GROMACS .gro file of C-alpha atoms in nm:
model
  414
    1UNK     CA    1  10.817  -6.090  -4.290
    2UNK     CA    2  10.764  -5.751  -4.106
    3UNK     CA    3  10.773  -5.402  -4.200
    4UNK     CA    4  10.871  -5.113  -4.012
    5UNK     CA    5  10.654  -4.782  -3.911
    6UNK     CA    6  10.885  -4.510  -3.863
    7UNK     CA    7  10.830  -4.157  -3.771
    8UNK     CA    8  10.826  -3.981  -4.075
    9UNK     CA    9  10.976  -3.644  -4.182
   10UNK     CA   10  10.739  -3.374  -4.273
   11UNK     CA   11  10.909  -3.019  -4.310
   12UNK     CA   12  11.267  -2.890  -4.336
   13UNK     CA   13  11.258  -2.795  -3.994
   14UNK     CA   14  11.128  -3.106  -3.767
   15UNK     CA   15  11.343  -3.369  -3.558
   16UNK     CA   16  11.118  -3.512  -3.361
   17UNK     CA   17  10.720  -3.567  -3.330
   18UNK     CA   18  10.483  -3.676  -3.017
   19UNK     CA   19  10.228  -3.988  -3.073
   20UNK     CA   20   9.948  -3.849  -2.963
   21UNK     CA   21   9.705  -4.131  -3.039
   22UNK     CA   22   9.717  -4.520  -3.167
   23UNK     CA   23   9.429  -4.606  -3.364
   24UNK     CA   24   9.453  -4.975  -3.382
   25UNK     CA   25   9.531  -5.182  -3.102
   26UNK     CA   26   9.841  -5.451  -3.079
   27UNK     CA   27   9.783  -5.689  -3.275
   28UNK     CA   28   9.472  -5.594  -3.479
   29UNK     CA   29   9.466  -5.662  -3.852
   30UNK     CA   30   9.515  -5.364  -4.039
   31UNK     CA   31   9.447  -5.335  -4.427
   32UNK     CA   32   9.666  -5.088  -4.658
   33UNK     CA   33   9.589  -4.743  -4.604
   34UNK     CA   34   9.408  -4.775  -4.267
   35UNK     CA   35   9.534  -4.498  -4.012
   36UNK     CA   36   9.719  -4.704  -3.743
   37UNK     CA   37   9.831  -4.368  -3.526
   38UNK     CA   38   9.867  -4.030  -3.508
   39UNK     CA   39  10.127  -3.769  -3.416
   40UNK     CA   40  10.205  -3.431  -3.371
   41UNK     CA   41  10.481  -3.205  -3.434
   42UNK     CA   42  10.522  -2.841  -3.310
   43UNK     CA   43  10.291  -2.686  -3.646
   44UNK     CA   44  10.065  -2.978  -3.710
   45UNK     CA   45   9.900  -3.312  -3.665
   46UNK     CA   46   9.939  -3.613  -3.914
   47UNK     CA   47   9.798  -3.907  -3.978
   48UNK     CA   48  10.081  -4.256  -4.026
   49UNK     CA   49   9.898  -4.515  -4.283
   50UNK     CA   50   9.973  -4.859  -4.316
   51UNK     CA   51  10.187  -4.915  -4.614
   52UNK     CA   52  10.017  -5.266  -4.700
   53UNK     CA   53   9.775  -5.520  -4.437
   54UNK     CA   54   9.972  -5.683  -4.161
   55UNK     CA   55   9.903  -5.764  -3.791
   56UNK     CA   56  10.005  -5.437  -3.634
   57UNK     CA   57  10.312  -5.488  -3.374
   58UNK     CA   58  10.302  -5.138  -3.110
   59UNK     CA   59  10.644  -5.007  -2.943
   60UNK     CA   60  10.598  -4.687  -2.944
   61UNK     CA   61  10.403  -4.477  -2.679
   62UNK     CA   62  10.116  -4.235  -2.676
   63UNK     CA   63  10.249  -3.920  -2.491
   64UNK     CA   64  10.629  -3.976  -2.593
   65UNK     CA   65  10.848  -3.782  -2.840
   66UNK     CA   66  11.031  -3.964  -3.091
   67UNK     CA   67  11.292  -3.846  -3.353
   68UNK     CA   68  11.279  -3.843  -3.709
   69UNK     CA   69  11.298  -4.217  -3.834
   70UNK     CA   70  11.233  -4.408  -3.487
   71UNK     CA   71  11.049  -4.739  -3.552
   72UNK     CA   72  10.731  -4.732  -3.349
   73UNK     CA   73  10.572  -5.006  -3.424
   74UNK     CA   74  10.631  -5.288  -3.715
   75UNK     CA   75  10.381  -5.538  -3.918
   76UNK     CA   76  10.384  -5.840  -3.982
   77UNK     CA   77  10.275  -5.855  -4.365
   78UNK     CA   78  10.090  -6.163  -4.526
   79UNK     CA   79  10.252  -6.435  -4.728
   80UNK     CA   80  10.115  -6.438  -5.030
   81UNK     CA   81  10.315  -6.804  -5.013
   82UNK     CA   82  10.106  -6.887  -4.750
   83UNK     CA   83   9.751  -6.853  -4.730
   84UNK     CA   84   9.723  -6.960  -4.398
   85UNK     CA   85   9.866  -6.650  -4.316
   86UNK     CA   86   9.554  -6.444  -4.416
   87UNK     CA   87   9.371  -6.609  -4.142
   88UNK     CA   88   9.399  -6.355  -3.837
   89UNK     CA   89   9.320  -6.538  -3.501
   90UNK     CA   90   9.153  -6.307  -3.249
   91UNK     CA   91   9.209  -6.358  -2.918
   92UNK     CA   92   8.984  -6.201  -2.626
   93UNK     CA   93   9.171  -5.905  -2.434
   94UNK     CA   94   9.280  -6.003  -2.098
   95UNK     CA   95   9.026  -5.821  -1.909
   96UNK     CA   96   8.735  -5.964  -2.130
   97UNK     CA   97   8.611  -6.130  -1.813
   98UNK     CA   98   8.580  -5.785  -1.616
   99UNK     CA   99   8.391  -5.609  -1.901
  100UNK     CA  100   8.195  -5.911  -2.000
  101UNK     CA  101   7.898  -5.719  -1.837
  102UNK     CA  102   7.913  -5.418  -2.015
  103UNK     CA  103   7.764  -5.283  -2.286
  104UNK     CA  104   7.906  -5.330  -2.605
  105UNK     CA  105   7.920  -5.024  -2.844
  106UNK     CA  106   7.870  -5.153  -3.235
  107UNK     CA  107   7.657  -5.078  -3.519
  108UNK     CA  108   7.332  -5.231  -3.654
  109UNK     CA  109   7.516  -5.395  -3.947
  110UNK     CA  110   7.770  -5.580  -3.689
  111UNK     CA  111   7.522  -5.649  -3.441
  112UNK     CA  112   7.304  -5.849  -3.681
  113UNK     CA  113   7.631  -6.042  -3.857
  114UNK     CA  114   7.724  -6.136  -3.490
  115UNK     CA  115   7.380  -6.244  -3.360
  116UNK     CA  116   7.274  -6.449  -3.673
  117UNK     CA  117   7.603  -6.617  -3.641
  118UNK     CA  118   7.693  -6.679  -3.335
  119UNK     CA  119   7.990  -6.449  -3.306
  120UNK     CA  120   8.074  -6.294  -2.946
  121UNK     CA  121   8.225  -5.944  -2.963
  122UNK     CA  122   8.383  -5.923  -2.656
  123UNK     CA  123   8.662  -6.107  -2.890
  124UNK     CA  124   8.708  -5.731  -3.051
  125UNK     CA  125   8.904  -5.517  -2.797
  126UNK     CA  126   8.822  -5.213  -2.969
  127UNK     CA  127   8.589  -5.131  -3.263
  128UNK     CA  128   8.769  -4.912  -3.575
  129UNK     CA  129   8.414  -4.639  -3.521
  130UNK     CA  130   8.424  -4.336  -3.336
  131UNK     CA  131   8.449  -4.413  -2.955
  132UNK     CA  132   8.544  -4.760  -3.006
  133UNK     CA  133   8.199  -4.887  -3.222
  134UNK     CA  134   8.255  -5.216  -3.374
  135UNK     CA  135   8.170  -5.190  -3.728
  136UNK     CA  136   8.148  -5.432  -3.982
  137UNK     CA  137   8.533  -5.424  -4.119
  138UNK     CA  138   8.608  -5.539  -3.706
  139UNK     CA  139   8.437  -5.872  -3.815
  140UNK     CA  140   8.609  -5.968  -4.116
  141UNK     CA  141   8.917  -6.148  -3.956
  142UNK     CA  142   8.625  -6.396  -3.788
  143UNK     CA  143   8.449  -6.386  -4.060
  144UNK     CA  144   8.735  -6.565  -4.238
  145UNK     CA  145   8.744  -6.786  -3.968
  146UNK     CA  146   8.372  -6.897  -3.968
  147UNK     CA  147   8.328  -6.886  -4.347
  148UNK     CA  148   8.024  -6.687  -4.261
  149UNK     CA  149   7.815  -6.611  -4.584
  150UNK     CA  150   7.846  -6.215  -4.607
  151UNK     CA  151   7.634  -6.148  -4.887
  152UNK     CA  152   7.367  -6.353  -4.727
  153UNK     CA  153   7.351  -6.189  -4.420
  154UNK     CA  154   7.385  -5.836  -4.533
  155UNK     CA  155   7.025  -5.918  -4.728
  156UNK     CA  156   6.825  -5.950  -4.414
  157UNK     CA  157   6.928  -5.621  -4.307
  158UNK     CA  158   6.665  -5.396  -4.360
  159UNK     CA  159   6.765  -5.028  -4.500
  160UNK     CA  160   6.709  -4.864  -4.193
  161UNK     CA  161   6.978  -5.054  -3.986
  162UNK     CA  162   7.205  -5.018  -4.300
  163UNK     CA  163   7.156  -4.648  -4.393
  164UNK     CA  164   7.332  -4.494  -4.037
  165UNK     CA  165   7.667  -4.700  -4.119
  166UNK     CA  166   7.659  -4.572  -4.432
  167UNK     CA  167   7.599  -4.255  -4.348
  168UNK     CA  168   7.871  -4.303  -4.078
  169UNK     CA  169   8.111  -4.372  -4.365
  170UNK     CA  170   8.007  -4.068  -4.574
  171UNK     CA  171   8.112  -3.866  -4.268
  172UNK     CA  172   8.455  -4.003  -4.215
  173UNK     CA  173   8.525  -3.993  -4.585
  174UNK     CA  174   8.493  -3.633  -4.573
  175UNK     CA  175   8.653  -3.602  -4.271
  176UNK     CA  176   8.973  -3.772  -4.429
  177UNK     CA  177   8.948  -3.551  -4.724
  178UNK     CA  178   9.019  -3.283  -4.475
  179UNK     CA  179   9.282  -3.365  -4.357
  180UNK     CA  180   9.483  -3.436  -4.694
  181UNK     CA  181   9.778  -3.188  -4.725
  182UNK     CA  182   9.950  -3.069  -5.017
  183UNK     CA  183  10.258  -3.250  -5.077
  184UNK     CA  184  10.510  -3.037  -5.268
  185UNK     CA  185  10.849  -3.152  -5.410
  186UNK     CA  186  11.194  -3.026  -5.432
  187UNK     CA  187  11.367  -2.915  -5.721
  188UNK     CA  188  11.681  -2.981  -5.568
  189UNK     CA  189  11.810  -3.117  -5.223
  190UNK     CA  190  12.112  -2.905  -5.131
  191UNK     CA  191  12.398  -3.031  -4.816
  192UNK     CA  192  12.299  -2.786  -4.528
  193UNK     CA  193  12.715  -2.792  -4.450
  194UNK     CA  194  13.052  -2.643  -4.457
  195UNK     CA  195  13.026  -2.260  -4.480
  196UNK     CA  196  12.655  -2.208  -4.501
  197UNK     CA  197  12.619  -2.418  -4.157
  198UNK     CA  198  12.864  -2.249  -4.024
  199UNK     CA  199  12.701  -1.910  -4.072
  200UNK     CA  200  12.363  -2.022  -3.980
  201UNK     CA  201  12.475  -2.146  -3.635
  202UNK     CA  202  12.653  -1.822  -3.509
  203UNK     CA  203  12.373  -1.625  -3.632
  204UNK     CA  204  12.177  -1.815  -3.437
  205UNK     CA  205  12.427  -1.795  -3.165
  206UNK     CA  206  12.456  -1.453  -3.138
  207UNK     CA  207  12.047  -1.387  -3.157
  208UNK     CA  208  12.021  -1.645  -2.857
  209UNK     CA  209  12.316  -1.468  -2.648
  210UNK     CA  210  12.241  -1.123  -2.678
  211UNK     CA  211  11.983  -0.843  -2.669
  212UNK     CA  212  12.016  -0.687  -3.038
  213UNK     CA  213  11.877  -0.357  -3.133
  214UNK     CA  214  11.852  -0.200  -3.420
  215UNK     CA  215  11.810   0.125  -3.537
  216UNK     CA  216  11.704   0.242  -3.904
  217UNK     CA  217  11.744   0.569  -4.008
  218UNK     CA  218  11.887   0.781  -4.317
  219UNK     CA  219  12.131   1.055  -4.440
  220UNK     CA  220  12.199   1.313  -4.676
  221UNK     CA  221  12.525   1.260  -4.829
  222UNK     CA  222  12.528   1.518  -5.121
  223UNK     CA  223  12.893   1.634  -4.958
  224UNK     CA  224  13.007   1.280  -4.940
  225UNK     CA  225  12.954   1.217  -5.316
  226UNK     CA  226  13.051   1.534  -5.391
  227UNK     CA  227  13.380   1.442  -5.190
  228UNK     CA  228  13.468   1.132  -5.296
  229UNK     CA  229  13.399   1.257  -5.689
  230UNK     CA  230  13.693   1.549  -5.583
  231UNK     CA  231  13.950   1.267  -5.447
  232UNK     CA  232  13.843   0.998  -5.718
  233UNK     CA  233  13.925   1.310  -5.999
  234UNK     CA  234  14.315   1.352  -5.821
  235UNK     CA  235  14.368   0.929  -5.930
  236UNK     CA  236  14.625   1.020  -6.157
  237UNK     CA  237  14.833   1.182  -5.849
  238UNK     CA  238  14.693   0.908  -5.611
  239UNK     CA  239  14.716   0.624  -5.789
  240UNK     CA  240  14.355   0.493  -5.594
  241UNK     CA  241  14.025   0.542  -5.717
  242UNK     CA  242  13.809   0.539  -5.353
  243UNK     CA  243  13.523   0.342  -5.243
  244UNK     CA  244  13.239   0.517  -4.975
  245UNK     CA  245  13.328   0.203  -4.800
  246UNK     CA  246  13.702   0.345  -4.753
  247UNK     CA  247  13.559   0.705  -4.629
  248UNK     CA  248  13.311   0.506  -4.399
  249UNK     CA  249  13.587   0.252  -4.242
  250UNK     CA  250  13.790   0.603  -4.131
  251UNK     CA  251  13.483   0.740  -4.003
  252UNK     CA  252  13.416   0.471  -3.784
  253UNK     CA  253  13.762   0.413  -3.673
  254UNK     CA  254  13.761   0.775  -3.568
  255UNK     CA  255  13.444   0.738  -3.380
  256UNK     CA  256  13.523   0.416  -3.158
  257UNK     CA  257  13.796   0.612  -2.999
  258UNK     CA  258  13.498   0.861  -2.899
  259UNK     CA  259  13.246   0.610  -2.788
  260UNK     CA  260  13.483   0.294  -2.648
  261UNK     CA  261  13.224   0.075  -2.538
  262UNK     CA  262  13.125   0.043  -2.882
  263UNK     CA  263  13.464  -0.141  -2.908
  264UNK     CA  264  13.387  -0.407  -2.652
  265UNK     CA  265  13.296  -0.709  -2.577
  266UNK     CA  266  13.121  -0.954  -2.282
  267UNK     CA  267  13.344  -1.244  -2.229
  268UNK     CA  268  13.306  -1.488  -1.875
  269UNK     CA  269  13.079  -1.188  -1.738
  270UNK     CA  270  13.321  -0.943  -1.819
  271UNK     CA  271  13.279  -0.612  -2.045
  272UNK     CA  272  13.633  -0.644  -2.206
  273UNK     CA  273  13.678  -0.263  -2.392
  274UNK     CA  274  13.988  -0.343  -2.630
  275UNK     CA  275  14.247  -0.135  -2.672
  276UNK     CA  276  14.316  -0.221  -3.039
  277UNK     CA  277  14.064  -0.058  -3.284
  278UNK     CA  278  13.991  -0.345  -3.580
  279UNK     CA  279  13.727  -0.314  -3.808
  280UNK     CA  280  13.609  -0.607  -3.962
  281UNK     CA  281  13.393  -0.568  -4.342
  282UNK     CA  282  13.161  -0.860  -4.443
  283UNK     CA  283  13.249  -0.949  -4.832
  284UNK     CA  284  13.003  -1.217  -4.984
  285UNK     CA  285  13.117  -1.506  -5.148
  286UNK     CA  286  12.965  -1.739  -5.382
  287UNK     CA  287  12.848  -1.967  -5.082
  288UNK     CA  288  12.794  -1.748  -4.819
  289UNK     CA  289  13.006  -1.458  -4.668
  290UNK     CA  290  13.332  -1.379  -4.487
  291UNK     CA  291  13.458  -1.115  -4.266
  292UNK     CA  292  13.792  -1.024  -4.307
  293UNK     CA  293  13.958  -0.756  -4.071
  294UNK     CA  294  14.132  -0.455  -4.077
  295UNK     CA  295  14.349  -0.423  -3.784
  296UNK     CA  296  14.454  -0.081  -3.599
  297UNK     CA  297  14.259   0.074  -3.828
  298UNK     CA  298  14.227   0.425  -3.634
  299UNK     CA  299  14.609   0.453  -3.684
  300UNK     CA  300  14.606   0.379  -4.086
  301UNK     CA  301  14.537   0.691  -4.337
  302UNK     CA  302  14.283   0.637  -4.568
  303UNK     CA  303  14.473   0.540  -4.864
  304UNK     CA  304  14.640   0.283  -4.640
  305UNK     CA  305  14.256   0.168  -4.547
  306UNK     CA  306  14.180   0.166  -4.934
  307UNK     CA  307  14.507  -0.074  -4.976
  308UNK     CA  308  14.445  -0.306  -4.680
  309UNK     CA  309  14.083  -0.356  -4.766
  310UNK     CA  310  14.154  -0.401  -5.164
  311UNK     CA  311  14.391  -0.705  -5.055
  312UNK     CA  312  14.145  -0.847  -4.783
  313UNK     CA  313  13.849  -0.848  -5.045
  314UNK     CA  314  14.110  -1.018  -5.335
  315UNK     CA  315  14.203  -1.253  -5.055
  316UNK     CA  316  13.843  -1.371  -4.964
  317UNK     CA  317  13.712  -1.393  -5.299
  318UNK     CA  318  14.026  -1.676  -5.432
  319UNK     CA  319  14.024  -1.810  -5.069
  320UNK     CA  320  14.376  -1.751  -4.977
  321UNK     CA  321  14.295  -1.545  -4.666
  322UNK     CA  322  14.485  -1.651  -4.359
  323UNK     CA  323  14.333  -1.736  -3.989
  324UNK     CA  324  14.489  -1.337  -3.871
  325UNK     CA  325  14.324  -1.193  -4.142
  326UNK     CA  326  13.977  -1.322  -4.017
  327UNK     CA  327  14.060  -1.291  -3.615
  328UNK     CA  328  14.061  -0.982  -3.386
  329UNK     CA  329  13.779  -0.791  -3.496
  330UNK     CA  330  13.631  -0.543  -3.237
  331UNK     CA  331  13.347  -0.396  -3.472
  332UNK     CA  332  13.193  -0.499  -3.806
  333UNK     CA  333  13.058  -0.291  -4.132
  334UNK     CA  334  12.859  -0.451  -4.378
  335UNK     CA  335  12.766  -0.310  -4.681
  336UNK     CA  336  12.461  -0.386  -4.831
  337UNK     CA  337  12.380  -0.135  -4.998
  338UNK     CA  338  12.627  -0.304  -5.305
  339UNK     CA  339  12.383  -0.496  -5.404
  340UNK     CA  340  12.072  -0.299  -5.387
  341UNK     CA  341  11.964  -0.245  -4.967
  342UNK     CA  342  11.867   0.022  -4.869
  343UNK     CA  343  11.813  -0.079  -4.506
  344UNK     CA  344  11.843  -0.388  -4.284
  345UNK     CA  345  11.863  -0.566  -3.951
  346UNK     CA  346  12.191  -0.652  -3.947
  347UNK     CA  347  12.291  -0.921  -3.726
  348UNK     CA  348  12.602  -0.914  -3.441
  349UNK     CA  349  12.923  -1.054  -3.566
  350UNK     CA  350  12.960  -1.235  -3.148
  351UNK     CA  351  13.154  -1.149  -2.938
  352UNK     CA  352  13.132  -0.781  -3.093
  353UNK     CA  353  12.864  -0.531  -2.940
  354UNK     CA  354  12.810  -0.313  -3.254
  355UNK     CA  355  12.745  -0.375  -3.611
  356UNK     CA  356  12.659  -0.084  -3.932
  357UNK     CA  357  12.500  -0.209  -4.194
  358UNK     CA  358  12.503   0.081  -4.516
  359UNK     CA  359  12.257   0.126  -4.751
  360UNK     CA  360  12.223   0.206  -5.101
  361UNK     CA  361  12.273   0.595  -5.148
  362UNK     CA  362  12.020   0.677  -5.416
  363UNK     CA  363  11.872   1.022  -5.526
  364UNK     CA  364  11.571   1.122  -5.282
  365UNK     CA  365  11.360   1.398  -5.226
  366UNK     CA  366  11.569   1.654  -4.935
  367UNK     CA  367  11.447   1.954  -4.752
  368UNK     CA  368  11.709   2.195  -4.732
  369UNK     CA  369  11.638   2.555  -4.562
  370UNK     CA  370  11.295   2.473  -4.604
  371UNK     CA  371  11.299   2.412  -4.988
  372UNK     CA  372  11.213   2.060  -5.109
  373UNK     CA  373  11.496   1.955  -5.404
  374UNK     CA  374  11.601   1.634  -5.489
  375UNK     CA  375  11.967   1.504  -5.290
  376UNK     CA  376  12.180   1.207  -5.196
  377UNK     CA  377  12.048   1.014  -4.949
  378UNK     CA  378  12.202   0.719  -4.777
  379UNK     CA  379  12.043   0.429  -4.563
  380UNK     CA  380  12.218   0.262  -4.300
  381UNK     CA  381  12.136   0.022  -3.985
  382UNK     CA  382  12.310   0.049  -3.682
  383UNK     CA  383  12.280  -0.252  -3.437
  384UNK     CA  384  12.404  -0.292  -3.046
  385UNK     CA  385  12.418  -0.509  -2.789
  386UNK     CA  386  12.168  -0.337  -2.550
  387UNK     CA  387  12.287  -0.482  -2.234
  388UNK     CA  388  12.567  -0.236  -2.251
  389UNK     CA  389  12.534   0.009  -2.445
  390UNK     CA  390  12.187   0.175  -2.359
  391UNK     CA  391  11.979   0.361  -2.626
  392UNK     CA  392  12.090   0.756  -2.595
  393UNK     CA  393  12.449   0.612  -2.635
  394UNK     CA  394  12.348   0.481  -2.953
  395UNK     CA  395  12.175   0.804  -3.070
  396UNK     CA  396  12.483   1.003  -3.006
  397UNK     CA  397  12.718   0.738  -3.151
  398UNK     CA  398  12.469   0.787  -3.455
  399UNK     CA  399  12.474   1.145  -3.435
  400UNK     CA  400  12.843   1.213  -3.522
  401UNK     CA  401  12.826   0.937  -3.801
  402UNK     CA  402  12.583   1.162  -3.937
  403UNK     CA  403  12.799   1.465  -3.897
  404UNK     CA  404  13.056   1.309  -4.052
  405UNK     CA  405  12.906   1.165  -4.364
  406UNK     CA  406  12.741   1.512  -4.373
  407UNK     CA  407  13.069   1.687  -4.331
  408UNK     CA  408  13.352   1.433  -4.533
  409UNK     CA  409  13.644   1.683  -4.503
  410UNK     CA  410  13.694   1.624  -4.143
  411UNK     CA  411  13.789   1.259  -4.184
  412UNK     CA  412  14.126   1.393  -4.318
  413UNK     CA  413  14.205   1.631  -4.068
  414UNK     CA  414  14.041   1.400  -3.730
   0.00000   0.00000   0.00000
């Protein structure tokens, strides 16, 4: 009967690990619990146990990288059917007659087992101490063999040779206690699938493919509100009660006819500036988040915005939205800010170039004509693609959203 040595998996994020080190040899005996090898993954090192006493069967390779669950190495586990199975057989290593010469490298207590009874050590290839000492525990399979008399022989050793093997095992006890880690355990194991996969690999996408900055910054929207409050009181003539979001969406859509290269993207090495002007707005769902998209947005009024986006948002949230209602997007908003943010690093919805992430708008401290009172102030993120669109076009892309927020009236009459 064998069993199996696998690589094992330590932390959410590892696939693979490196052996960096076998600590037994092919075909030693190991005992349960003995450290048979070692490997390393990108954060730490960790020591593989064997699960019960077997002869110890290598495959795998010091040096080499091997993913999560390889078998490198198997044992072959004792009978308990058999007891001629707990005899181990030792044979010499196939240079013995090279290294015959050399000096061996093994501890008082071993020596003295070995002289007193005839045992040659050049049958152990490699002794269990540090730098390949022989130590007592190397003996025990020919012990077995020899029926040697342990107790007796352990008697004539006087204190002295005993106490530095002792001592030697004090030290590697502590040593192992060192390298015990915390092992914590999950309260739950959840699929990492479907939608939430999804998002996690074009995030990562667009981080890898482009050069994202952000820039963080605030504004005083004591007009806005003030604004918004006016059209919100007209609802009976209206029939809408407005969002900022709406008032935001016509801002933007106002300003990518300004600043077109906000409204581009880089496909096949190309810097494709679209003629169409969609606006797409992140809406969070219960397992993750979607971005529907209002298209031609710069030609719709901003009751028409309020409508389009009050159907995209029902569709999304009972997941009836169609693939044209997700597709086409030339610049993203996501709001934040309705759920608490005040600012953020929003990432690029790829292929887009430009993403605004808005903040809470929350009651601040403002300096107007040098007098400190307390306003409406509004955080938002603004994020580019910086390998077109260079810093001082971002600042001036910035600059008349501020104006705008800070001046609402004009997104009626632009």
């Amino acid at each position: 009967m064998s069993r199996d040595i696998t690589i094992p998996k330590l932390g959410a994020e590892m696939t693979s690990a490196v052996i960096t080190q076998w600590e037994k040899n092919n075909g030693d005996f190991v005992e349960a619990g003995e450290v048979v090898l070692t490997i390393e993954t990108d954060k730490l090192q960790y020591d593989i146990e064997a699960p019960e006493a077997g002869t110890l069967q290598i495959e795998g390779e010091e040096g080499t990288e091997y993913p999560i669950g390889m078998k490198v190495a198997s044992l072959l586990t004792v009978n308990d059917n058999n007891e001629s199975n707990n005899i181990v057989t030792l044979t010499p290593s196939p240079n013995a007659q090279l290294t015959s010469k050399q000096p061996i490298k093994a501890s008082p207590l071993a020596k003295k087992i070995a002289l007193q009874h005839g045992i040659d050590l050049q049958l152990v290839e490699k002794g269990s101490g540090p730098g390949g000492v022989i130590r007592k525990r190397d003996l025990l399979p020919l012990i077995k063999q020899n029926e040697i008399d342990l107790q007796t022989v352990e008697c004539e050793i006087t204190a002295s040779e005993v106490l530095p093997e002792i001592n030697q095992n004090k030290a590697e006890e502590e040593a192992a206690l060192q390298k015990e880690v915390y092992k914590k355990s999950p309260v739950k194991i959840l699929p990492f699938a479907g939608m939430r996969k999804n998002i996690a690999n074009r995030m990562h996408m667009s981080l890898q493919l482009t050069a994202q900055m952000t820039d963080l910054n605030e504004i005083e929207v004591c007009k806005l509100v003030t604004y918004r409050n006016e059209l919100n009181s007209q609802q009976d003539q209206t029939g809408f009660t407005f969002s900022f979001t709406d008032l935001i969406i016509k801002a933007i859509s106002i300003l990518l006819k300004k600043y077109p290269i906000f409204n581009a993207s880089i496909e096949n090495d190309e810097i494709k500036i679209w003629k169409e002007i969609n606006i797409g707005v992140a809406v969070a769902l219960k397992d993750g988040l979607i971005v529907p998209v209002i298209h031609h947005a710069d030609q719709l009024s901003l009751s028409s915005i309020h409508i389009k986006l009050e159907e995209l948002v029902r569709k999304a949230r009972t997941k009836t939205l169609r693939k044209a209602d997700i597709s086409g997007g030339t610049f993203t908003i996501t709001n934040f800010g309705s759920v608490g943010g005040f600012l953020g690093t929003p990432i690029l919805h790829s292929p887009e170039v430009a993403i605004l992430g808005i903040g809470e708008i929350k009651k601040k401290p403002v300096v107007r004509e040098d007098e400190i009172m307390i306003g409406h102030v509004m955080g938002y993120s603004m994020t580019v693609d910086h390998r077109i669109i260079d810093g001082a076009t971002a600042a001036a892309f910035q600059k008349e959203f501020r104006y705008l927020m800070e001046h609402p009236y004009l997104l009626t009459v632009m």
